Amino acid sequence: MLIAQLSDPHVRPDGVLYQDVADSNAQFAAAIAQLHALDPRPDLVLLSGDLVDKGMPSEYAKLRELLDGLEIPALVIPGNHDDRDVFRNAFRDHGYLPSAGPMHYAVGTHGPVRIVALDVTLPGLHHGAIDDAGARWLDEKLAEEPARPTIVMMHQPPFATGIPYLDPYACRGGERLAAVVSRHRQVERIVCGHVHRFMLLRFGERLLCTAPSTTTAIALRLRPDASPASHLEPPAFLLHHWRPETGLLTHLLPIGAFPGPYPFA
Ligand SMILES: [Fe+2]
């Protein structure tokens, strides 16, 4: 099973640049085109939050127009830049989304890997949180299918990155998540967005990775007094490949046209 993860596209209204510098709509369209060019194509696309930049209905209209061109099934979660109500309305045809409250869900109908999405966003705030109710929901969902390879998807990552301008906006209550996932060995990966960079670490005895954004990359600055910045690095996405013999293997693919192919391996 091939699962693409696109994150943080920050779609804007037609003709408007993201942060006045990046054509995030064109970049998201390029990401979708690159998915379609993969052979074999992914079975499923995960969109891990910040689907639009300011939660505006005109942004969701543009997002849906772009996603109407996607020929692969997609599962969505909101990020801190999404508006929960406008988001829910924009995706009212996505029957797996609950009709009220946090948008937690579990979907296992696209192949062997089951996707369990935990909505850790807090409306109006940039950081996220896992409360007791969210941790209990996740524990119960994971207990339903203990032998099924599983991806847990959330927006804000539950750890301190070491990048000082990101860490105030992490997901709080990570110790609750670590306790839950450590009890469920079938969790092949916890996948997040939010930080606009690829990161990989062990978390709660499982493997956790964050996806780059399809638009800007947040600068990797590790000094405690560093000031916030971003770059127009080559955007990228993740491709999670599940096979019984390896478990889940994650590729990082830059988006764009590059010289090649050349006749050597
Ligand atoms: Fe973002």
PDB file of C-alpha atoms and ligand atoms in Angstrom:
ATOM      1  CA  MET A   1       0.000   0.000   0.000  1.00  0.00           C
ATOM      2  CA  LEU A   2       1.350   3.420  -0.993  1.00  0.00           C
ATOM      3  CA  ILE A   3       0.275   6.385   1.096  1.00  0.00           C
ATOM      4  CA  ALA A   4       1.317   9.908   0.121  1.00  0.00           C
ATOM      5  CA  GLN A   5       1.374  12.572   2.809  1.00  0.00           C
ATOM      6  CA  LEU A   6       1.059  16.190   1.712  1.00  0.00           C
ATOM      7  CA  SER A   7       1.109  18.792   4.427  1.00  0.00           C
ATOM      8  CA  ASP A   8       0.555  22.444   5.102  1.00  0.00           C
ATOM      9  CA  PRO A   9      -0.356  23.600   1.579  1.00  0.00           C
ATOM     10  CA  HIS A  10      -1.647  26.941   3.009  1.00  0.00           C
ATOM     11  CA  VAL A  11      -3.978  27.509   0.056  1.00  0.00           C
ATOM     12  CA  ARG A  12      -4.925  31.167  -0.506  1.00  0.00           C
ATOM     13  CA  PRO A  13      -7.768  32.801  -2.435  1.00  0.00           C
ATOM     14  CA  ASP A  14      -7.304  32.775  -6.196  1.00  0.00           C
ATOM     15  CA  GLY A  15      -4.428  35.082  -7.203  1.00  0.00           C
ATOM     16  CA  VAL A  16      -3.135  35.720  -3.655  1.00  0.00           C
ATOM     17  CA  LEU A  17       0.399  34.736  -2.599  1.00  0.00           C
ATOM     18  CA  TYR A  18       1.148  32.979   0.702  1.00  0.00           C
ATOM     19  CA  GLN A  19       3.061  35.402   2.969  1.00  0.00           C
ATOM     20  CA  ASP A  20       3.365  37.653  -0.125  1.00  0.00           C
ATOM     21  CA  VAL A  21       6.144  35.441  -1.534  1.00  0.00           C
ATOM     22  CA  ALA A  22       4.977  31.918  -2.390  1.00  0.00           C
ATOM     23  CA  ASP A  23       2.357  30.828  -4.915  1.00  0.00           C
ATOM     24  CA  SER A  24       1.130  28.114  -2.553  1.00  0.00           C
ATOM     25  CA  ASN A  25      -1.825  27.279  -4.823  1.00  0.00           C
ATOM     26  CA  ALA A  26       0.433  26.562  -7.805  1.00  0.00           C
ATOM     27  CA  GLN A  27       2.798  24.622  -5.528  1.00  0.00           C
ATOM     28  CA  PHE A  28      -0.078  22.454  -4.286  1.00  0.00           C
ATOM     29  CA  ALA A  29      -1.226  21.872  -7.869  1.00  0.00           C
ATOM     30  CA  ALA A  30       2.361  20.826  -8.732  1.00  0.00           C
ATOM     31  CA  ALA A  31       2.345  18.399  -5.793  1.00  0.00           C
ATOM     32  CA  ILE A  32      -0.890  16.831  -7.022  1.00  0.00           C
ATOM     33  CA  ALA A  33       0.512  16.543 -10.560  1.00  0.00           C
ATOM     34  CA  GLN A  34       3.593  14.814  -9.166  1.00  0.00           C
ATOM     35  CA  LEU A  35       1.400  12.293  -7.295  1.00  0.00           C
ATOM     36  CA  HIS A  36      -0.420  11.515 -10.517  1.00  0.00           C
ATOM     37  CA  ALA A  37       2.918  10.930 -12.301  1.00  0.00           C
ATOM     38  CA  LEU A  38       4.018   8.270  -9.781  1.00  0.00           C
ATOM     39  CA  ASP A  39       3.892   4.719 -11.113  1.00  0.00           C
ATOM     40  CA  PRO A  40       2.274   3.009  -9.345  1.00  0.00           C
ATOM     41  CA  ARG A  41       0.097   5.782  -8.052  1.00  0.00           C
ATOM     42  CA  PRO A  42      -0.508   6.077  -4.314  1.00  0.00           C
ATOM     43  CA  ASP A  43      -3.618   4.327  -2.993  1.00  0.00           C
ATOM     44  CA  LEU A  44      -4.357   7.124  -0.562  1.00  0.00           C
ATOM     45  CA  VAL A  45      -3.352  10.726   0.161  1.00  0.00           C
ATOM     46  CA  LEU A  46      -3.118  12.092   3.698  1.00  0.00           C
ATOM     47  CA  LEU A  47      -3.437  15.866   4.068  1.00  0.00           C
ATOM     48  CA  SER A  48      -2.063  16.667   7.522  1.00  0.00           C
ATOM     49  CA  GLY A  49      -3.475  20.107   8.244  1.00  0.00           C
ATOM     50  CA  ASP A  50      -3.093  23.816   7.450  1.00  0.00           C
ATOM     51  CA  LEU A  51      -4.912  23.104   4.224  1.00  0.00           C
ATOM     52  CA  VAL A  52      -5.600  26.834   3.923  1.00  0.00           C
ATOM     53  CA  ASP A  53      -3.819  29.834   5.470  1.00  0.00           C
ATOM     54  CA  LYS A  54      -6.475  31.992   7.103  1.00  0.00           C
ATOM     55  CA  GLY A  55      -9.568  29.807   7.457  1.00  0.00           C
ATOM     56  CA  MET A  56     -11.478  31.847   4.841  1.00  0.00           C
ATOM     57  CA  PRO A  57     -14.362  30.408   2.806  1.00  0.00           C
ATOM     58  CA  SER A  58     -12.729  31.730  -0.403  1.00  0.00           C
ATOM     59  CA  GLU A  59      -9.604  29.730   0.456  1.00  0.00           C
ATOM     60  CA  TYR A  60     -11.617  26.540   0.976  1.00  0.00           C
ATOM     61  CA  ALA A  61     -13.348  27.146  -2.349  1.00  0.00           C
ATOM     62  CA  LYS A  62      -9.920  27.263  -4.024  1.00  0.00           C
ATOM     63  CA  LEU A  63      -8.762  24.216  -2.037  1.00  0.00           C
ATOM     64  CA  ARG A  64     -11.750  22.173  -3.158  1.00  0.00           C
ATOM     65  CA  GLU A  65     -11.178  23.272  -6.750  1.00  0.00           C
ATOM     66  CA  LEU A  66      -7.574  22.008  -6.496  1.00  0.00           C
ATOM     67  CA  LEU A  67      -8.635  18.785  -4.769  1.00  0.00           C
ATOM     68  CA  ASP A  68     -11.320  18.156  -7.380  1.00  0.00           C
ATOM     69  CA  GLY A  69      -8.379  17.504  -9.703  1.00  0.00           C
ATOM     70  CA  LEU A  70      -6.934  14.854  -7.353  1.00  0.00           C
ATOM     71  CA  GLU A  71      -7.690  11.396  -8.738  1.00  0.00           C
ATOM     72  CA  ILE A  72      -6.678   9.549  -5.542  1.00  0.00           C
ATOM     73  CA  PRO A  73      -8.827   9.252  -2.374  1.00  0.00           C
ATOM     74  CA  ALA A  74      -7.787  11.706   0.346  1.00  0.00           C
ATOM     75  CA  LEU A  75      -8.203  11.934   4.114  1.00  0.00           C
ATOM     76  CA  VAL A  76      -8.003  15.384   5.695  1.00  0.00           C
ATOM     77  CA  ILE A  77      -7.372  16.830   9.141  1.00  0.00           C
ATOM     78  CA  PRO A  78      -7.411  20.504  10.149  1.00  0.00           C
ATOM     79  CA  GLY A  79      -4.376  22.458  11.369  1.00  0.00           C
ATOM     80  CA  ASN A  80      -4.110  25.616  13.419  1.00  0.00           C
ATOM     81  CA  HIS A  81      -4.554  27.762  10.297  1.00  0.00           C
ATOM     82  CA  ASP A  82      -7.829  26.025   9.425  1.00  0.00           C
ATOM     83  CA  ASP A  83     -11.198  27.140  10.750  1.00  0.00           C
ATOM     84  CA  ARG A  84     -12.931  24.078  12.165  1.00  0.00           C
ATOM     85  CA  ASP A  85     -16.455  25.088  11.107  1.00  0.00           C
ATOM     86  CA  VAL A  86     -15.549  26.338   7.635  1.00  0.00           C
ATOM     87  CA  PHE A  87     -13.348  23.260   7.181  1.00  0.00           C
ATOM     88  CA  ARG A  88     -16.165  20.920   8.206  1.00  0.00           C
ATOM     89  CA  ASN A  89     -18.534  22.623   5.821  1.00  0.00           C
ATOM     90  CA  ALA A  90     -16.018  22.481   2.963  1.00  0.00           C
ATOM     91  CA  PHE A  91     -15.584  18.721   3.494  1.00  0.00           C
ATOM     92  CA  ARG A  92     -19.179  17.806   4.317  1.00  0.00           C
ATOM     93  CA  ASP A  93     -19.014  15.143   1.590  1.00  0.00           C
ATOM     94  CA  HIS A  94     -16.162  13.429   3.485  1.00  0.00           C
ATOM     95  CA  GLY A  95     -18.337  11.027   5.435  1.00  0.00           C
ATOM     96  CA  TYR A  96     -15.595   9.855   7.829  1.00  0.00           C
ATOM     97  CA  LEU A  97     -15.434  13.302   9.503  1.00  0.00           C
ATOM     98  CA  PRO A  98     -17.546  13.593  12.678  1.00  0.00           C
ATOM     99  CA  SER A  99     -20.304  16.192  12.518  1.00  0.00           C
ATOM    100  CA  ALA A 100     -19.376  17.969  15.782  1.00  0.00           C
ATOM    101  CA  GLY A 101     -16.406  18.447  18.120  1.00  0.00           C
ATOM    102  CA  PRO A 102     -12.805  17.432  17.441  1.00  0.00           C
ATOM    103  CA  MET A 103     -12.332  15.736  14.068  1.00  0.00           C
ATOM    104  CA  HIS A 104     -10.998  12.390  15.251  1.00  0.00           C
ATOM    105  CA  TYR A 105     -11.630   9.408  12.990  1.00  0.00           C
ATOM    106  CA  ALA A 106     -10.386   5.964  12.029  1.00  0.00           C
ATOM    107  CA  VAL A 107     -10.486   4.743   8.424  1.00  0.00           C
ATOM    108  CA  GLY A 108      -9.357   1.293   7.340  1.00  0.00           C
ATOM    109  CA  THR A 109     -11.017   0.852   3.964  1.00  0.00           C
ATOM    110  CA  HIS A 110      -8.209   1.890   1.573  1.00  0.00           C
ATOM    111  CA  GLY A 111      -5.852  -1.068   2.043  1.00  0.00           C
ATOM    112  CA  PRO A 112      -3.996  -2.958   4.754  1.00  0.00           C
ATOM    113  CA  VAL A 113      -2.916   0.166   6.680  1.00  0.00           C
ATOM    114  CA  ARG A 114      -5.475   1.741   8.982  1.00  0.00           C
ATOM    115  CA  ILE A 115      -5.395   5.526   9.481  1.00  0.00           C
ATOM    116  CA  VAL A 116      -6.315   6.884  12.910  1.00  0.00           C
ATOM    117  CA  ALA A 117      -6.521  10.685  12.913  1.00  0.00           C
ATOM    118  CA  LEU A 118      -6.337  12.598  16.171  1.00  0.00           C
ATOM    119  CA  ASP A 119      -7.469  16.221  16.014  1.00  0.00           C
ATOM    120  CA  VAL A 120      -5.193  18.020  18.464  1.00  0.00           C
ATOM    121  CA  THR A 121      -6.038  21.540  17.268  1.00  0.00           C
ATOM    122  CA  LEU A 122      -7.567  24.082  19.640  1.00  0.00           C
ATOM    123  CA  PRO A 123      -9.820  26.531  17.762  1.00  0.00           C
ATOM    124  CA  GLY A 124      -8.294  30.024  17.765  1.00  0.00           C
ATOM    125  CA  LEU A 125      -4.896  28.885  19.110  1.00  0.00           C
ATOM    126  CA  HIS A 126      -1.681  27.941  17.331  1.00  0.00           C
ATOM    127  CA  HIS A 127      -0.509  25.259  19.742  1.00  0.00           C
ATOM    128  CA  GLY A 128      -2.296  21.950  20.074  1.00  0.00           C
ATOM    129  CA  ALA A 129      -3.114  19.674  22.997  1.00  0.00           C
ATOM    130  CA  ILE A 130      -3.960  16.075  23.806  1.00  0.00           C
ATOM    131  CA  ASP A 131      -6.420  15.982  26.675  1.00  0.00           C
ATOM    132  CA  ASP A 132      -7.683  12.965  28.615  1.00  0.00           C
ATOM    133  CA  ALA A 133     -10.697  12.551  26.304  1.00  0.00           C
ATOM    134  CA  GLY A 134      -8.497  12.543  23.181  1.00  0.00           C
ATOM    135  CA  ALA A 135      -6.043  10.082  24.720  1.00  0.00           C
ATOM    136  CA  ARG A 136      -8.909   7.791  25.793  1.00  0.00           C
ATOM    137  CA  TRP A 137     -10.482   7.951  22.305  1.00  0.00           C
ATOM    138  CA  LEU A 138      -7.148   7.034  20.702  1.00  0.00           C
ATOM    139  CA  ASP A 139      -6.541   4.187  23.154  1.00  0.00           C
ATOM    140  CA  GLU A 140      -9.991   2.723  22.439  1.00  0.00           C
ATOM    141  CA  LYS A 141      -9.644   3.072  18.660  1.00  0.00           C
ATOM    142  CA  LEU A 142      -6.223   1.419  18.634  1.00  0.00           C
ATOM    143  CA  ALA A 143      -7.520  -1.404  20.854  1.00  0.00           C
ATOM    144  CA  GLU A 144     -10.161  -2.230  18.206  1.00  0.00           C
ATOM    145  CA  GLU A 145      -7.628  -3.606  15.692  1.00  0.00           C
ATOM    146  CA  PRO A 146      -4.425  -4.602  17.489  1.00  0.00           C
ATOM    147  CA  ALA A 147      -3.061  -6.649  14.582  1.00  0.00           C
ATOM    148  CA  ARG A 148      -3.632  -4.022  11.863  1.00  0.00           C
ATOM    149  CA  PRO A 149      -0.682  -1.877  10.734  1.00  0.00           C
ATOM    150  CA  THR A 150      -1.660   1.654  11.724  1.00  0.00           C
ATOM    151  CA  ILE A 151      -0.658   5.238  11.055  1.00  0.00           C
ATOM    152  CA  VAL A 152      -1.633   7.822  13.666  1.00  0.00           C
ATOM    153  CA  MET A 153      -1.999  11.252  12.030  1.00  0.00           C
ATOM    154  CA  MET A 154      -2.110  14.587  13.843  1.00  0.00           C
ATOM    155  CA  HIS A 155      -1.195  18.202  12.980  1.00  0.00           C
ATOM    156  CA  GLN A 156       1.030  19.697  15.687  1.00  0.00           C
ATOM    157  CA  PRO A 157       3.873  17.351  16.730  1.00  0.00           C
ATOM    158  CA  PRO A 158       3.977  16.433  20.422  1.00  0.00           C
ATOM    159  CA  PHE A 159       7.687  17.141  21.068  1.00  0.00           C
ATOM    160  CA  ALA A 160      10.103  20.059  21.317  1.00  0.00           C
ATOM    161  CA  THR A 161      11.953  20.414  18.001  1.00  0.00           C
ATOM    162  CA  GLY A 162      14.829  22.527  19.334  1.00  0.00           C
ATOM    163  CA  ILE A 163      13.841  25.323  16.940  1.00  0.00           C
ATOM    164  CA  PRO A 164      12.955  28.038  19.462  1.00  0.00           C
ATOM    165  CA  TYR A 165      10.215  29.801  17.466  1.00  0.00           C
ATOM    166  CA  LEU A 166       8.348  26.548  16.809  1.00  0.00           C
ATOM    167  CA  ASP A 167       8.262  24.985  20.234  1.00  0.00           C
ATOM    168  CA  PRO A 168       5.670  27.280  21.895  1.00  0.00           C
ATOM    169  CA  TYR A 169       3.243  26.030  19.230  1.00  0.00           C
ATOM    170  CA  ALA A 170       3.785  22.289  19.654  1.00  0.00           C
ATOM    171  CA  CYS A 171       1.101  19.867  20.793  1.00  0.00           C
ATOM    172  CA  ARG A 172       0.962  19.795  24.588  1.00  0.00           C
ATOM    173  CA  GLY A 173       0.194  16.659  26.571  1.00  0.00           C
ATOM    174  CA  GLY A 174       2.637  14.562  24.555  1.00  0.00           C
ATOM    175  CA  GLU A 175       3.211  12.300  27.571  1.00  0.00           C
ATOM    176  CA  ARG A 176      -0.424  11.146  27.257  1.00  0.00           C
ATOM    177  CA  LEU A 177       0.133  10.231  23.612  1.00  0.00           C
ATOM    178  CA  ALA A 178       3.422   8.468  24.400  1.00  0.00           C
ATOM    179  CA  ALA A 179       1.684   6.372  27.062  1.00  0.00           C
ATOM    180  CA  VAL A 180      -1.066   5.353  24.635  1.00  0.00           C
ATOM    181  CA  VAL A 181       1.059   4.479  21.607  1.00  0.00           C
ATOM    182  CA  SER A 182       3.560   2.562  23.739  1.00  0.00           C
ATOM    183  CA  ARG A 183       0.717   0.127  24.505  1.00  0.00           C
ATOM    184  CA  HIS A 184      -0.142  -0.487  20.826  1.00  0.00           C
ATOM    185  CA  ARG A 185       2.657  -2.167  18.924  1.00  0.00           C
ATOM    186  CA  GLN A 186       0.760  -2.056  15.610  1.00  0.00           C
ATOM    187  CA  VAL A 187       1.388   1.703  15.348  1.00  0.00           C
ATOM    188  CA  GLU A 188       3.885   1.755  12.485  1.00  0.00           C
ATOM    189  CA  ARG A 189       4.216   5.520  12.425  1.00  0.00           C
ATOM    190  CA  ILE A 190       2.915   8.713  13.989  1.00  0.00           C
ATOM    191  CA  VAL A 191       2.828  11.367  11.251  1.00  0.00           C
ATOM    192  CA  CYS A 192       2.500  15.122  11.772  1.00  0.00           C
ATOM    193  CA  GLY A 193       2.651  18.385   9.848  1.00  0.00           C
ATOM    194  CA  HIS A 194       2.879  21.937  11.234  1.00  0.00           C
ATOM    195  CA  VAL A 195       6.678  22.371  11.376  1.00  0.00           C
ATOM    196  CA  HIS A 196       7.196  22.637   7.574  1.00  0.00           C
ATOM    197  CA  ARG A 197      10.246  20.357   7.821  1.00  0.00           C
ATOM    198  CA  PHE A 198      11.032  16.656   7.783  1.00  0.00           C
ATOM    199  CA  MET A 199      11.939  15.342  11.242  1.00  0.00           C
ATOM    200  CA  LEU A 200      12.239  11.798  12.545  1.00  0.00           C
ATOM    201  CA  LEU A 201      12.498  10.555  16.099  1.00  0.00           C
ATOM    202  CA  ARG A 202      11.498   7.790  18.488  1.00  0.00           C
ATOM    203  CA  PHE A 203       8.409   8.684  20.482  1.00  0.00           C
ATOM    204  CA  GLY A 204       6.525   6.483  22.944  1.00  0.00           C
ATOM    205  CA  GLU A 205       8.531   3.465  21.699  1.00  0.00           C
ATOM    206  CA  ARG A 206       7.241   4.136  18.161  1.00  0.00           C
ATOM    207  CA  LEU A 207       8.597   6.053  15.182  1.00  0.00           C
ATOM    208  CA  LEU A 208       7.311   9.596  14.597  1.00  0.00           C
ATOM    209  CA  CYS A 209       7.974  11.769  11.556  1.00  0.00           C
ATOM    210  CA  THR A 210       6.899  15.208  10.435  1.00  0.00           C
ATOM    211  CA  ALA A 211       6.202  16.118   6.819  1.00  0.00           C
ATOM    212  CA  PRO A 212       7.611  19.087   4.931  1.00  0.00           C
ATOM    213  CA  SER A 213       5.176  21.633   3.558  1.00  0.00           C
ATOM    214  CA  THR A 214       4.225  21.774  -0.109  1.00  0.00           C
ATOM    215  CA  THR A 215       5.050  25.502   0.118  1.00  0.00           C
ATOM    216  CA  THR A 216       7.685  27.231   2.324  1.00  0.00           C
ATOM    217  CA  ALA A 217      10.197  25.552   4.662  1.00  0.00           C
ATOM    218  CA  ILE A 218      10.637  26.909   8.172  1.00  0.00           C
ATOM    219  CA  ALA A 219      14.306  27.759   8.737  1.00  0.00           C
ATOM    220  CA  LEU A 220      16.389  25.271  10.705  1.00  0.00           C
ATOM    221  CA  ARG A 221      17.816  27.537  13.390  1.00  0.00           C
ATOM    222  CA  LEU A 222      18.792  25.863  16.652  1.00  0.00           C
ATOM    223  CA  ARG A 223      20.205  28.747  18.708  1.00  0.00           C
ATOM    224  CA  PRO A 224      17.871  29.596  21.629  1.00  0.00           C
ATOM    225  CA  ASP A 225      17.795  33.269  20.594  1.00  0.00           C
ATOM    226  CA  ALA A 226      17.185  32.608  16.881  1.00  0.00           C
ATOM    227  CA  SER A 227      14.541  34.725  15.181  1.00  0.00           C
ATOM    228  CA  PRO A 228      11.803  33.134  13.024  1.00  0.00           C
ATOM    229  CA  ALA A 229      12.421  32.722   9.306  1.00  0.00           C
ATOM    230  CA  SER A 230      11.425  30.598   6.333  1.00  0.00           C
ATOM    231  CA  HIS A 231      12.984  29.716   2.991  1.00  0.00           C
ATOM    232  CA  LEU A 232      11.737  28.807  -0.438  1.00  0.00           C
ATOM    233  CA  GLU A 233      13.508  25.438  -0.263  1.00  0.00           C
ATOM    234  CA  PRO A 234      12.432  22.762  -2.737  1.00  0.00           C
ATOM    235  CA  PRO A 235       9.018  21.710  -1.408  1.00  0.00           C
ATOM    236  CA  ALA A 236       8.506  18.017  -0.731  1.00  0.00           C
ATOM    237  CA  PHE A 237       6.132  15.329   0.421  1.00  0.00           C
ATOM    238  CA  LEU A 238       6.328  11.918   2.089  1.00  0.00           C
ATOM    239  CA  LEU A 239       5.489   8.576   0.562  1.00  0.00           C
ATOM    240  CA  HIS A 240       4.805   5.837   3.111  1.00  0.00           C
ATOM    241  CA  HIS A 241       5.167   2.390   1.515  1.00  0.00           C
ATOM    242  CA  TRP A 242       3.763  -0.556   3.441  1.00  0.00           C
ATOM    243  CA  ARG A 243       4.798  -4.104   2.655  1.00  0.00           C
ATOM    244  CA  PRO A 244       4.535  -7.055   5.044  1.00  0.00           C
ATOM    245  CA  GLU A 245       8.264  -7.816   4.768  1.00  0.00           C
ATOM    246  CA  THR A 246       9.467  -4.334   5.733  1.00  0.00           C
ATOM    247  CA  GLY A 247       6.605  -2.728   7.559  1.00  0.00           C
ATOM    248  CA  LEU A 248       6.205   0.964   6.764  1.00  0.00           C
ATOM    249  CA  LEU A 249       9.083   2.530   4.798  1.00  0.00           C
ATOM    250  CA  THR A 250       8.978   6.307   4.362  1.00  0.00           C
ATOM    251  CA  HIS A 251      10.423   8.166   1.366  1.00  0.00           C
ATOM    252  CA  LEU A 252      10.973  11.937   1.153  1.00  0.00           C
ATOM    253  CA  LEU A 253      10.378  13.283  -2.375  1.00  0.00           C
ATOM    254  CA  PRO A 254      11.176  16.828  -3.507  1.00  0.00           C
ATOM    255  CA  ILE A 255       8.502  18.358  -5.734  1.00  0.00           C
ATOM    256  CA  GLY A 256       9.609  19.800  -9.049  1.00  0.00           C
ATOM    257  CA  ALA A 257      11.301  19.041 -12.351  1.00  0.00           C
ATOM    258  CA  PHE A 258      14.938  17.976 -11.942  1.00  0.00           C
ATOM    259  CA  PRO A 259      17.599  16.996 -14.525  1.00  0.00           C
ATOM    260  CA  GLY A 260      17.543  13.305 -15.472  1.00  0.00           C
ATOM    261  CA  PRO A 261      16.817  10.467 -15.582  1.00  0.00           C
ATOM    262  CA  TYR A 262      20.400   9.340 -16.302  1.00  0.00           C
ATOM    263  CA  PRO A 263      21.231   5.765 -17.254  1.00  0.00           C
ATOM    264  CA  PHE A 264      22.904   4.708 -13.974  1.00  0.00           C
ATOM    265  CA  ALA A 265      21.576   3.557 -10.658  1.00  0.00           C
TER     266      ALA A 265
HETATM  267 FE    FE B   1       1.578  25.261   8.465  1.00  0.00          FE
END
